[in-house]
Amino acid sequence: MSVKIKKILVSQPKPTTEKSPYFDISEKYGVRIDFHPFIKVEPISGKDFRLQKIDVANYTAIIFNARHGVDHFFRIVEENRIKLSETVKFFCVSEAVARYLQHYTTYRKRKVFFSPTGKLPDLITVLKKHPEEKFLAITSDVQNEELTSTLEMAKVDYGKATMYRTVSNDFNKREKLDYDMLLFFSPAGIASLKKNFPKFEQGDIQIGCFGATTAQAVRNAGLRLDLEAPSKEFPSMTAALDYFLKEATKRVRI
């Protein structure tokens, strides 16, 4: 399908670092990339967390994929009076998330690590330098597939702890999906699309997603899936998007 892509909507918060590959892609292909989460997070109670029967003290390292993960982790720790060892290490997807830890704990380079590029594959490289650690990834009830899929593909030994919920983020009734491409990262995002835009017709709008369950949600909604990640060639959404736009540009020129 030879469709000129000029505007892309990424259903995630805007990156907090200028090093995000989304900005590089925007400049490289001359496309506008907007960020508008289709979902938002809400806290789970300390009681609900205890039902998971996860002993945080059994883990020597914590993985954070976002700042709200940091907020809810320390909230749960405080509510449940969990004693964290002074030797516990923190691994973050970006330097911005790592610096955010200063709101809750003393920042020490010997115990805080992060991806130098803000990319998950580079975070994996950092994790693998610490094979002796027992990792705990902080997630929502709708797990971040980009994080978990990347960890599993890299065969990282880790556990998961749900510390917040993901719910639909309602749009203003006057807002329109005036985009050539939409990118989704969870089944909840697809559910939010259908809720906010019940009369949505895909037409020439390209839809991309990350994760097998998100892909299935797209198909179950009767939508056409044009871009799917991860794959062996493209482990991240941004790598897949870069290639997709490269090929799309070639088709338009022909």
Coordinates of C-alpha atoms in Angstrom, one line a residue:
M1 CA 0.0 0.0 0.0
S2 CA 1.7 3.2 -1.2
V3 CA 0.6 5.6 1.5
K4 CA 2.6 8.7 2.3
I5 CA 3.0 8.8 6.1
K6 CA 3.3 12.3 7.4
K7 CA 1.8 12.1 11.0
I8 CA 2.3 9.2 13.5
L9 CA 0.6 8.9 16.9
V10 CA 2.5 6.9 19.5
S11 CA 0.2 5.7 22.2
Q12 CA 2.8 6.3 25.0
P13 CA 4.0 9.3 27.0
K14 CA 6.4 11.6 25.3
P15 CA 10.0 10.5 26.0
T16 CA 11.7 12.4 28.8
T17 CA 15.1 12.3 27.1
E18 CA 16.1 13.9 23.8
K19 CA 18.0 10.7 23.1
S20 CA 14.8 8.8 22.2
P21 CA 15.1 7.2 18.7
Y22 CA 11.6 8.5 18.0
F23 CA 13.1 11.9 17.6
D24 CA 15.8 10.6 15.3
I25 CA 13.1 8.9 13.1
S26 CA 11.1 12.1 13.0
E27 CA 14.0 14.0 11.6
K28 CA 15.3 11.3 9.3
Y29 CA 12.0 10.8 7.5
G30 CA 10.5 14.3 7.9
V31 CA 7.4 12.9 9.8
R32 CA 5.6 14.4 12.7
I33 CA 5.4 12.1 15.7
D34 CA 3.0 12.9 18.5
F35 CA 2.6 11.1 21.8
H36 CA -0.7 10.6 23.5
P37 CA -1.2 7.7 25.9
F38 CA -4.4 5.7 25.2
I39 CA -4.0 4.3 28.8
K40 CA -3.1 5.7 32.2
V41 CA -2.0 4.2 35.4
E42 CA -3.8 3.9 38.8
P43 CA -2.4 2.5 42.1
I44 CA -3.2 -0.9 43.4
S45 CA -3.6 -1.3 47.2
G46 CA -1.0 -2.8 49.4
K47 CA -3.6 -5.5 50.1
D48 CA -3.9 -6.4 46.4
F49 CA -0.1 -6.5 46.1
R50 CA 0.2 -8.9 49.1
L51 CA -2.2 -11.3 47.3
Q52 CA 0.6 -11.8 44.6
K53 CA 2.7 -13.4 47.4
I54 CA 5.9 -11.7 46.0
D55 CA 8.7 -11.3 48.5
V56 CA 10.6 -8.2 47.3
A57 CA 13.4 -8.9 49.8
N58 CA 14.2 -12.1 47.8
Y59 CA 15.4 -9.9 44.8
T60 CA 18.7 -8.2 44.6
A61 CA 17.9 -5.9 41.7
I62 CA 14.9 -3.9 40.5
I63 CA 14.1 -3.1 36.9
F64 CA 12.2 0.2 36.2
N65 CA 10.8 1.0 32.7
A66 CA 9.2 4.3 33.7
R67 CA 9.1 6.9 36.4
H68 CA 5.6 5.9 37.5
G69 CA 7.0 2.4 38.1
V70 CA 9.5 4.1 40.6
D71 CA 6.6 5.9 42.3
H72 CA 4.5 2.8 42.8
F73 CA 7.4 0.6 43.8
F74 CA 8.4 2.9 46.7
R75 CA 4.7 3.4 47.6
I76 CA 4.1 -0.3 47.9
V77 CA 7.4 -0.7 49.9
E78 CA 6.3 1.9 52.3
E79 CA 2.7 0.7 52.7
N80 CA 3.8 -2.9 53.3
R81 CA 6.8 -1.9 55.5
I82 CA 9.2 -3.8 53.3
K83 CA 12.8 -3.4 54.3
L84 CA 15.0 -3.0 51.3
S85 CA 18.6 -4.1 51.6
E86 CA 21.2 -1.2 51.2
T87 CA 22.9 -3.4 48.6
V88 CA 19.8 -3.7 46.3
K89 CA 20.6 -2.4 42.8
F90 CA 18.3 -0.5 40.5
F91 CA 18.3 -0.9 36.7
C92 CA 16.5 1.8 34.6
V93 CA 15.6 2.1 31.0
S94 CA 17.1 5.6 30.8
E95 CA 19.2 8.1 32.7
A96 CA 16.1 10.3 33.3
V97 CA 14.4 7.4 35.1
A98 CA 17.6 6.6 37.1
R99 CA 17.9 10.3 38.2
Y100 CA 14.2 10.2 39.3
L101 CA 15.2 7.6 41.9
Q102 CA 16.7 10.5 43.9
H103 CA 13.2 11.3 45.0
Y104 CA 13.2 8.1 47.1
T105 CA 16.7 6.9 47.7
T106 CA 20.3 8.2 47.8
Y107 CA 21.7 8.1 44.3
R108 CA 24.9 6.0 44.2
K109 CA 26.5 5.0 40.9
R110 CA 27.5 1.7 42.4
K111 CA 23.9 0.7 42.8
V112 CA 22.1 2.6 40.0
F113 CA 22.5 1.5 36.4
F114 CA 20.8 2.6 33.2
S115 CA 20.7 2.2 29.4
P116 CA 23.0 4.9 28.0
T117 CA 20.8 5.4 25.0
G118 CA 17.3 5.0 26.6
K119 CA 16.8 1.9 24.4
L120 CA 15.7 -1.4 25.9
P121 CA 18.2 -3.5 24.0
D122 CA 21.0 -1.4 25.5
L123 CA 19.5 -1.9 29.0
I124 CA 19.7 -5.7 28.4
T125 CA 23.4 -5.3 27.7
V126 CA 23.7 -3.6 31.1
L127 CA 21.7 -6.3 32.8
K128 CA 23.9 -9.1 31.4
K129 CA 26.9 -7.5 33.0
H130 CA 25.3 -8.5 36.4
P131 CA 24.4 -12.2 35.9
E132 CA 24.6 -12.9 39.7
E133 CA 21.6 -10.6 40.4
K134 CA 18.0 -11.7 40.9
F135 CA 15.9 -9.2 38.9
L136 CA 12.4 -8.0 39.7
A137 CA 10.6 -6.1 36.9
I138 CA 8.0 -3.6 38.1
T139 CA 4.9 -3.8 35.8
S140 CA 1.2 -2.9 35.6
D141 CA -1.7 -5.4 35.5
V142 CA -1.4 -5.0 31.7
Q143 CA 2.2 -5.9 31.5
N144 CA 4.5 -3.8 29.3
E145 CA 5.1 -6.2 26.4
E146 CA 8.1 -4.3 25.1
L147 CA 9.8 -4.8 28.4
T148 CA 8.8 -8.4 29.1
S149 CA 9.3 -9.6 25.5
T150 CA 12.8 -8.0 25.4
L151 CA 13.8 -9.6 28.7
E152 CA 12.5 -13.0 27.6
M153 CA 14.1 -12.8 24.1
A154 CA 17.4 -12.1 25.9
K155 CA 16.8 -15.0 28.3
V156 CA 17.2 -12.7 31.4
D157 CA 16.1 -14.5 34.6
Y158 CA 13.6 -12.2 36.2
G159 CA 10.4 -12.0 38.1
K160 CA 7.4 -9.6 37.7
A161 CA 5.6 -7.6 40.3
T162 CA 2.3 -5.8 39.5
M163 CA 2.2 -2.5 41.4
Y164 CA -0.2 -0.4 39.4
R165 CA -3.2 -0.8 37.1
T166 CA -3.6 0.3 33.5
V167 CA -7.0 1.9 32.5
S168 CA -8.3 3.7 29.5
N169 CA -7.2 7.3 29.1
D170 CA -10.3 9.2 27.8
F171 CA -9.9 11.6 24.9
N172 CA -11.7 14.9 24.6
K173 CA -14.8 14.4 22.5
R174 CA -13.6 17.0 20.0
E175 CA -10.3 15.2 19.4
K176 CA -9.8 13.5 16.1
L177 CA -7.4 10.7 15.0
D178 CA -6.0 12.8 12.2
Y179 CA -3.0 10.5 11.7
D180 CA -1.5 8.3 9.0
M181 CA -0.3 5.8 11.5
L182 CA -1.1 4.6 15.0
L183 CA 1.3 2.6 17.3
F184 CA 0.0 0.5 20.2
F185 CA 1.8 -1.3 23.0
S186 CA -0.9 -3.2 24.8
P187 CA -4.4 -4.8 24.3
A188 CA -5.7 -2.1 26.7
G189 CA -4.6 0.5 24.2
I190 CA -6.8 -1.1 21.5
A191 CA -9.7 -1.3 23.9
S192 CA -9.2 2.4 24.6
L193 CA -9.2 3.2 20.9
K194 CA -12.6 1.4 20.5
K195 CA -14.0 3.1 23.6
N196 CA -12.9 6.6 22.6
F197 CA -13.6 6.3 18.9
P198 CA -16.5 3.8 18.5
K199 CA -17.0 4.9 14.9
F200 CA -13.3 4.5 14.0
E201 CA -12.7 3.3 10.4
Q202 CA -9.2 2.3 9.6
G203 CA -9.2 3.0 5.8
D204 CA -5.6 3.9 4.8
I205 CA -4.5 4.5 8.4
Q206 CA -1.5 2.2 9.2
I207 CA -1.6 0.4 12.5
G208 CA 1.6 -0.9 14.2
C209 CA 1.9 -2.8 17.5
F210 CA 4.4 -4.3 19.9
G211 CA 3.8 -7.8 21.3
A212 CA 1.9 -10.9 20.3
T213 CA -1.1 -10.2 22.6
T214 CA -1.4 -6.6 21.3
A215 CA -1.3 -8.0 17.7
Q216 CA -4.1 -10.4 18.5
A217 CA -6.2 -7.6 20.1
V218 CA -5.8 -5.6 16.8
R219 CA -7.1 -8.6 14.8
N220 CA -9.9 -9.3 17.3
A221 CA -11.0 -5.7 16.9
G222 CA -11.4 -6.3 13.1
L223 CA -8.5 -4.0 12.3
R224 CA -5.7 -4.5 9.8
L225 CA -2.2 -4.9 11.3
D226 CA 0.5 -3.3 9.1
L227 CA 3.5 -3.4 11.4
E228 CA 4.3 -5.9 14.1
A229 CA 7.3 -6.0 16.5
P230 CA 9.4 -7.5 18.0
S231 CA 11.1 -9.8 15.6
K232 CA 14.6 -11.2 15.3
E233 CA 15.5 -8.5 12.9
F234 CA 13.8 -5.7 14.8
P235 CA 13.7 -6.2 18.6
S236 CA 12.2 -2.8 19.3
M237 CA 9.3 -0.8 18.0
T238 CA 11.6 2.1 16.9
A239 CA 13.8 -0.3 14.9
A240 CA 10.7 -1.8 13.2
L241 CA 9.3 1.7 12.5
D242 CA 12.5 2.9 11.0
Y243 CA 12.5 0.0 8.5
F244 CA 8.8 0.4 7.8
L245 CA 9.2 4.0 6.9
K246 CA 12.2 3.3 4.8
E247 CA 10.3 0.8 2.7
A248 CA 7.2 3.0 2.6
T249 CA 9.3 5.9 1.3
K250 CA 10.6 3.6 -1.5
R251 CA 7.1 2.5 -2.5
V252 CA 5.8 6.1 -2.7
R253 CA 8.8 7.1 -4.9
I254 CA 8.2 4.2 -7.4

